[in-house]
């Protein structure tokens, strides 16, 4: 059984797309996550507030997206995602908002 | 393009820092090197995958552990185990069957091994004592260990893992510490040597493991040592002879060797049969001998002998222990010996003191008779006018008289002391107008002070009601303090003040003298203590006066204190309670001490002035009925003394040198007759006569003229002028006596009518004043003086009167007085309350009634008034108190009382704001204030401290404005007179004057306020106590991991209730689970709950049947009426098979949450609440809880909401618990509360109990799983790992981090080692040891050149960052990743 992830897409004008992600992201469903990140937008906002698990494959997808355009990642400061952002230094290539 | 993290290299061993190296290569090498062919396991590369995984896990761990594989439990272990436990058995033990490794403990351990291997049940042993032979002898050791089964994927138990920690050092240290602690505390209470030894023996006897036997020998002076105490050995045994002679070579113990060595020695026990063994099976064959000396240098008082534990080596720790035991005993003995010596010394001192007092008492008494026999003739000789002493003889006799009096005074003081000490002198307290009494004594002495050139100030504030004092004693107190002040004050001022302060009267005598050095102050009130001071009037003191003051004040229940600064003077302060009537009738008045003190003081003064003998006569105040007073006025001193000599034997005589002096004297003393010369300087006899007649107060005093002028003319002139009689010089003494006597008698007759009238008027309680037509006061009675303080001697008083306010001081009062006066003069009548001003400045509200008589010049106004100040003040006070009372009654806790009280104070006094100041450890702070929106700090710390100090010193402290002394910026008073650390502060803005009444009102309101605060605090305290009590009896907080409990008291302010829960461990498998709810609230409900809980617990342990327990509780409730109606759920769960039996006494139904099958209520076993079913038997329900199911028990506070039925509430709970079968019970309990009372807004107490039937992963067991190389398997793997972590109490962030780190390792293996070939398997094993998780992830794939290096590097970085240790070991057969993560404390 693959990990379950749910991604909602909201387009904010032509420039900006917002992804609201809930569930777990691992090797089994990272392709789905990557596809969502490939959406065409000048600025991509990814809200990981509902993510309970993410592994290095998921983080790699974020890095790849950051290489192609402006990326903003939102997460909860107390969540599992927050330390991973620091460990992998995603914070060096994307705008991070923690609340 | 942004820089990527610099972490892309493939991991290998070189990238691991040294400190992350795992132990221990030796064992891994040893395993490799060993020939396994004989073991039956075959070569390692053919071992089953699980064995390989487990071996690498064990060997890689730093925690001491071993593993047994297969039916023989083939032995594997790690370096920590080899070092800590195996000792010499390493490396021989590797791969051997367990029974060969540990034959000596096989009997003890076998049942545990059996349980693990056959039933798969884990075991846990804490600090189990095992005798190990690992150091070459049989050794006492302690180990804490758990055995967990190792299962294959199919559930078969194939081995056993033992995580062990050796705790020998801890157990020994605790045991020894306990002995040392008990030894010290046991001996500390002992007061005799015997008690010390008994306490020591009792303690030592309890630790027969470290001290199989002990002997305490104490040296006796005759060169022997006596056996003072012994433990672990029977009396008369040959190792413990009662006496050992020092130097005796045949004695069992060489005590002198120990003494000469000055340190402990180890000796073999004497070779006697039947050596003591203490707690051990084998005898103790060695002993340590320690000198009993307090400190290294002290001479030893004895020797401590202790038998050594045969199963422990006498290592430095052990030796230090016996040394400490000996030191403790030595110091106990030394302390008690010192105590006994001290006590003997104190006894003999107090005996000496008593004898001394007795001696003084006897001697003093014997002194009195001879002294009287010296004084009486001396007095007679000096008074003898027939044969008067002349010149030097008189002077000598005066010296005799003076010193005899002084000696008599000292003897009397000594006798007073003796009586006080003997308890024979009691204060005969009688109600006394202390102000007037004090004034009398003080003025007498004040004259001497002024004579000495000092200023004497008297400040006597009115005191409400009489003070009960022994008047003689009070006189002595005053005189001693005043003469002491005089003695040490050479210039400046002596000030005596008396005032009421709360429930006390405070007398202070302040001087500007030499002061007292600080080192002397503490001893000042000790008998015979003389603080030598250079500058004094006399050096003759005995050091008894102040000590006597101290004793006399104590007899009144008061105290005396001194403040003094060297060079600037001293202030003595006496505080007396108002006291009560002792019942003693004022018996024969004792001899006044005044003359003696005056004599002595006058002597100093006279000495200073160099004019001895020039003193006022103080002996005219003889005893008996007071004789009439005759004032002799003459400018010729010889004539004066002649007249005095004639008159003095019959009347009290005063003298004046001229008319003016005479007028002053008459104003003060009102003589009965004035005998005056006609011709005098300044004011002659006629003028004197005129003045006397003009004053109504003196108009009736008979005046007799003495004149040198003879003839009728002169006589007529004198008589016309109004003289009563006329004597022409020379005259005989007899003639003079006759004229004076007859004039006195005539005056007596004449004055009788007038006296009667004036006595009548004077006796009126109301003031009566007569005004003439112009409004001038021409007559007044005594009450007038009393009420307004203006002397009648000052009459006439013309308007504006000094007792009306002027507009500058108080415009309103001034206007009221002016209006009243014009109304009187205009209309001739008046009825009004008029504010007047006492001479001392305070306000007097007078209720005035006035009428007029006569016409024109002869018109007179008769004005009567009385003082209603107190009544008006009382009315205002009552009103304010009532308002304050209403405000405080509505307040519930201390904070609200503070608020209400402060607000009311601000309102009553029109202040700006009020606050409560309190002294704490870090200064004085504001704990409550009336203004809700503070504008910065209310007061600086220094200012607050000053205010508090002022409040502590006065009933109501008035803080004046620094700019203007007359107005106050605030008032302060203690909230509770007994507690000087807390005061009320009222800020007045703008500053204004504060009357005495307002001060009094403020203090009364503060006292009332203080009581309210006190009551509120008591209430708060009792609530806190009740809460603490309930907490303490609520239930255990340490519960098994399968249970979670919560207790929430109702919303703040805390209310206690009767809810409770309990978890009772009946035996290894069964738990009693109880939740109950008593009716009622508060402390009584909590108390009832406590009793029920205890009863229920006891019953559970006894009957184990829930229905039986409730049956018995019914009977209990019948005897405890408060328990009637209590609802209880009582259940017993067998944790092995999940069978729950339960019974409910009217309690809300428990809920059962089955994993994946919803929630069902437990509706069996329902009965009525407690106390209504006694004797009928109760029903019992039963159900089997499947593994992983959860039982939820609760009280109504959890679900009850206003205006809602219970069913709705239970439904909400059912919804809330659904799905909570996954989190561990603790987490589930938190979740239930978070869902049902998200904001803590419950109105009743809540008790909640969750029980989870074990199943799934058992706590303590290793985690072993296999993951197919398929990414889709990862989430299932994570769920299993999460459950295992939860079952082992690892939660939250730590669990998440383990999941992520381990998930990375697995994902790496699946992706890179196996390339997603899903017929391959990743093996994962984990164990939880004390505070850490070790995980091993093994694959058997081959690593291909990875396509995405940064991604893998990132994975490793994540693993590293989230673990404490990571090791990646690639090999030809696959890769092993080992990670360690610390969890918990």
mmCIF file of N, CA, C and O in Angstrom, chain B residues 847-883:
data_model
loop_
_atom_site.group_PDB
_atom_site.id
_atom_site.type_symbol
_atom_site.label_atom_id
_atom_site.label_comp_id
_atom_site.label_asym_id
_atom_site.label_seq_id
_atom_site.Cartn_x
_atom_site.Cartn_y
_atom_site.Cartn_z
ATOM 1 N N UNK B 847 -21.484 70.134 70.950
ATOM 2 C CA UNK B 847 -22.928 70.376 70.834
ATOM 3 C C UNK B 847 -23.271 71.476 71.845
ATOM 4 O O UNK B 847 -23.166 71.276 73.045
ATOM 5 N N UNK B 848 -23.624 72.645 71.309
ATOM 6 C CA UNK B 848 -23.726 73.832 72.148
ATOM 7 C C UNK B 848 -25.203 74.202 72.375
ATOM 8 O O UNK B 848 -26.010 74.179 71.457
ATOM 9 N N UNK B 849 -25.539 74.507 73.645
ATOM 10 C CA UNK B 849 -26.857 75.096 73.965
ATOM 11 C C UNK B 849 -26.560 76.365 74.751
ATOM 12 O O UNK B 849 -25.784 76.326 75.699
ATOM 13 N N UNK B 850 -27.163 77.499 74.329
ATOM 14 C CA UNK B 850 -26.839 78.749 75.007
ATOM 15 C C UNK B 850 -28.094 79.601 75.211
ATOM 16 O O UNK B 850 -29.030 79.560 74.415
ATOM 17 N N UNK B 851 -28.094 80.371 76.340
ATOM 18 C CA UNK B 851 -29.172 81.323 76.650
ATOM 19 C C UNK B 851 -28.543 82.600 77.175
ATOM 20 O O UNK B 851 -27.357 82.604 77.516
ATOM 21 N N UNK B 852 -29.368 83.657 77.231
ATOM 22 C CA UNK B 852 -28.835 84.883 77.792
ATOM 23 C C UNK B 852 -29.745 85.371 78.910
ATOM 24 O O UNK B 852 -30.943 85.092 78.918
ATOM 25 N N UNK B 853 -29.162 86.100 79.877
ATOM 26 C CA UNK B 853 -29.926 86.734 80.944
ATOM 27 C C UNK B 853 -29.492 88.188 81.060
ATOM 28 O O UNK B 853 -28.364 88.519 80.662
ATOM 29 N N UNK B 854 -30.365 89.025 81.585
ATOM 30 C CA UNK B 854 -30.002 90.408 81.848
ATOM 31 C C UNK B 854 -30.035 91.265 80.590
ATOM 32 O O UNK B 854 -30.317 90.780 79.489
ATOM 33 N N UNK B 855 -29.761 92.568 80.817
ATOM 34 C CA UNK B 855 -29.822 93.536 79.724
ATOM 35 C C UNK B 855 -28.573 94.400 79.720
ATOM 36 O O UNK B 855 -27.885 94.509 80.731
ATOM 37 N N UNK B 856 -28.336 95.028 78.598
ATOM 38 C CA UNK B 856 -27.273 96.023 78.485
ATOM 39 C C UNK B 856 -25.922 95.487 78.934
ATOM 40 O O UNK B 856 -25.548 94.375 78.593
ATOM 41 N N UNK B 857 -25.220 96.340 79.733
ATOM 42 C CA UNK B 857 -23.891 95.960 80.203
ATOM 43 C C UNK B 857 -23.953 94.706 81.066
ATOM 44 O O UNK B 857 -23.004 93.951 81.147
ATOM 45 N N UNK B 858 -25.045 94.545 81.769
ATOM 46 C CA UNK B 858 -25.159 93.433 82.713
ATOM 47 C C UNK B 858 -25.611 92.135 82.047
ATOM 48 O O UNK B 858 -25.842 91.129 82.701
ATOM 49 N N UNK B 859 -25.733 92.192 80.727
ATOM 50 C CA UNK B 859 -26.191 90.987 80.041
ATOM 51 C C UNK B 859 -25.129 89.886 80.123
ATOM 52 O O UNK B 859 -23.941 90.144 80.017
ATOM 53 N N UNK B 860 -25.584 88.654 80.376
ATOM 54 C CA UNK B 860 -24.666 87.524 80.453
ATOM 55 C C UNK B 860 -25.186 86.396 79.554
ATOM 56 O O UNK B 860 -26.396 86.163 79.500
ATOM 57 N N UNK B 861 -24.274 85.778 78.908
ATOM 58 C CA UNK B 861 -24.631 84.589 78.110
ATOM 59 C C UNK B 861 -24.141 83.363 78.855
ATOM 60 O O UNK B 861 -22.966 83.288 79.237
ATOM 61 N N UNK B 862 -25.039 82.390 79.086
ATOM 62 C CA UNK B 862 -24.623 81.130 79.721
ATOM 63 C C UNK B 862 -24.590 80.053 78.620
ATOM 64 O O UNK B 862 -25.610 79.765 77.994
ATOM 65 N N UNK B 863 -23.419 79.561 78.378
ATOM 66 C CA UNK B 863 -23.239 78.618 77.270
ATOM 67 C C UNK B 863 -22.846 77.251 77.844
ATOM 68 O O UNK B 863 -21.903 77.175 78.633
ATOM 69 N N UNK B 864 -23.581 76.225 77.490
ATOM 70 C CA UNK B 864 -23.209 74.854 77.907
ATOM 71 C C UNK B 864 -22.913 74.037 76.641
ATOM 72 O O UNK B 864 -23.593 74.198 75.626
ATOM 73 N N UNK B 865 -21.904 73.244 76.740
ATOM 74 C CA UNK B 865 -21.646 72.377 75.563
ATOM 75 C C UNK B 865 -20.989 71.086 76.003
ATOM 76 O O UNK B 865 -20.422 70.995 77.083
ATOM 77 N N UNK B 866 -21.170 70.108 75.192
ATOM 78 C CA UNK B 866 -20.429 68.852 75.436
ATOM 79 C C UNK B 866 -19.808 68.350 74.144
ATOM 80 O O UNK B 866 -20.167 68.764 73.046
ATOM 81 N N UNK B 867 -18.871 67.457 74.373
ATOM 82 C CA UNK B 867 -18.010 66.998 73.272
ATOM 83 C C UNK B 867 -18.701 65.855 72.530
ATOM 84 O O UNK B 867 -18.968 64.808 73.107
ATOM 85 N N UNK B 868 -19.055 66.069 71.264
ATOM 86 C CA UNK B 868 -19.678 64.991 70.492
ATOM 87 C C UNK B 868 -18.733 64.483 69.400
ATOM 88 O O UNK B 868 -19.154 63.780 68.495
ATOM 89 N N UNK B 869 -17.470 64.844 69.509
ATOM 90 C CA UNK B 869 -16.500 64.437 68.486
ATOM 91 C C UNK B 869 -16.541 62.919 68.263
ATOM 92 O O UNK B 869 -16.638 62.423 67.136
ATOM 93 N N UNK B 870 -16.481 62.220 69.409
ATOM 94 C CA UNK B 870 -16.405 60.760 69.306
ATOM 95 C C UNK B 870 -17.666 60.200 68.670
ATOM 96 O O UNK B 870 -17.590 59.274 67.852
ATOM 97 N N UNK B 871 -18.807 60.794 69.023
ATOM 98 C CA UNK B 871 -20.059 60.283 68.461
ATOM 99 C C UNK B 871 -20.117 60.504 66.953
ATOM 100 O O UNK B 871 -20.492 59.622 66.199
ATOM 101 N N UNK B 872 -19.734 61.733 66.542
ATOM 102 C CA UNK B 872 -19.745 62.012 65.107
ATOM 103 C C UNK B 872 -18.786 61.086 64.372
ATOM 104 O O UNK B 872 -19.101 60.525 63.324
ATOM 105 N N UNK B 873 -17.610 60.952 64.988
ATOM 106 C CA UNK B 873 -16.616 60.093 64.354
ATOM 107 C C UNK B 873 -17.128 58.663 64.288
ATOM 108 O O UNK B 873 -16.947 57.962 63.298
ATOM 109 N N UNK B 874 -17.784 58.241 65.367
ATOM 110 C CA UNK B 874 -18.290 56.872 65.404
ATOM 111 C C UNK B 874 -19.334 56.660 64.315
ATOM 112 O O UNK B 874 -19.358 55.615 63.665
ATOM 113 N N UNK B 875 -20.210 57.696 64.133
ATOM 114 C CA UNK B 875 -21.245 57.558 63.117
ATOM 115 C C UNK B 875 -20.615 57.418 61.732
ATOM 116 O O UNK B 875 -20.977 56.557 60.936
ATOM 117 N N UNK B 876 -19.615 58.268 61.487
ATOM 118 C CA UNK B 876 -18.933 58.217 60.186
ATOM 119 C C UNK B 876 -18.227 56.868 60.004
ATOM 120 O O UNK B 876 -18.260 56.251 58.955
ATOM 121 N N UNK B 877 -17.618 56.425 61.144
ATOM 122 C CA UNK B 877 -16.885 55.164 61.104
ATOM 123 C C UNK B 877 -17.847 54.020 60.813
ATOM 124 O O UNK B 877 -17.564 53.147 60.012
ATOM 125 N N UNK B 878 -19.007 54.053 61.494
ATOM 126 C CA UNK B 878 -19.974 52.983 61.280
ATOM 127 C C UNK B 878 -20.406 52.939 59.823
ATOM 128 O O UNK B 878 -20.504 51.867 59.225
ATOM 129 N N UNK B 879 -20.666 54.135 59.271
ATOM 130 C CA UNK B 879 -21.130 54.181 57.883
ATOM 131 C C UNK B 879 -20.050 53.610 56.960
ATOM 132 O O UNK B 879 -20.320 52.795 56.078
ATOM 133 N N UNK B 880 -18.806 54.039 57.202
ATOM 134 C CA UNK B 880 -17.715 53.566 56.340
ATOM 135 C C UNK B 880 -17.510 52.062 56.500
ATOM 136 O O UNK B 880 -17.302 51.333 55.527
ATOM 137 N N UNK B 881 -17.601 51.618 57.765
ATOM 138 C CA UNK B 881 -17.429 50.185 58.006
ATOM 139 C C UNK B 881 -18.505 49.380 57.301
ATOM 140 O O UNK B 881 -18.233 48.336 56.715
ATOM 141 N N UNK B 882 -19.736 49.908 57.358
ATOM 142 C CA UNK B 882 -20.840 49.196 56.729
ATOM 143 C C UNK B 882 -20.601 49.076 55.228
ATOM 144 O O UNK B 882 -20.765 48.015 54.641
ATOM 145 N N UNK B 883 -20.149 50.204 54.622
ATOM 146 C CA UNK B 883 -19.901 50.166 53.176
ATOM 147 C C UNK B 883 -18.783 49.187 52.846
ATOM 148 O O UNK B 883 -18.864 48.399 51.923
#
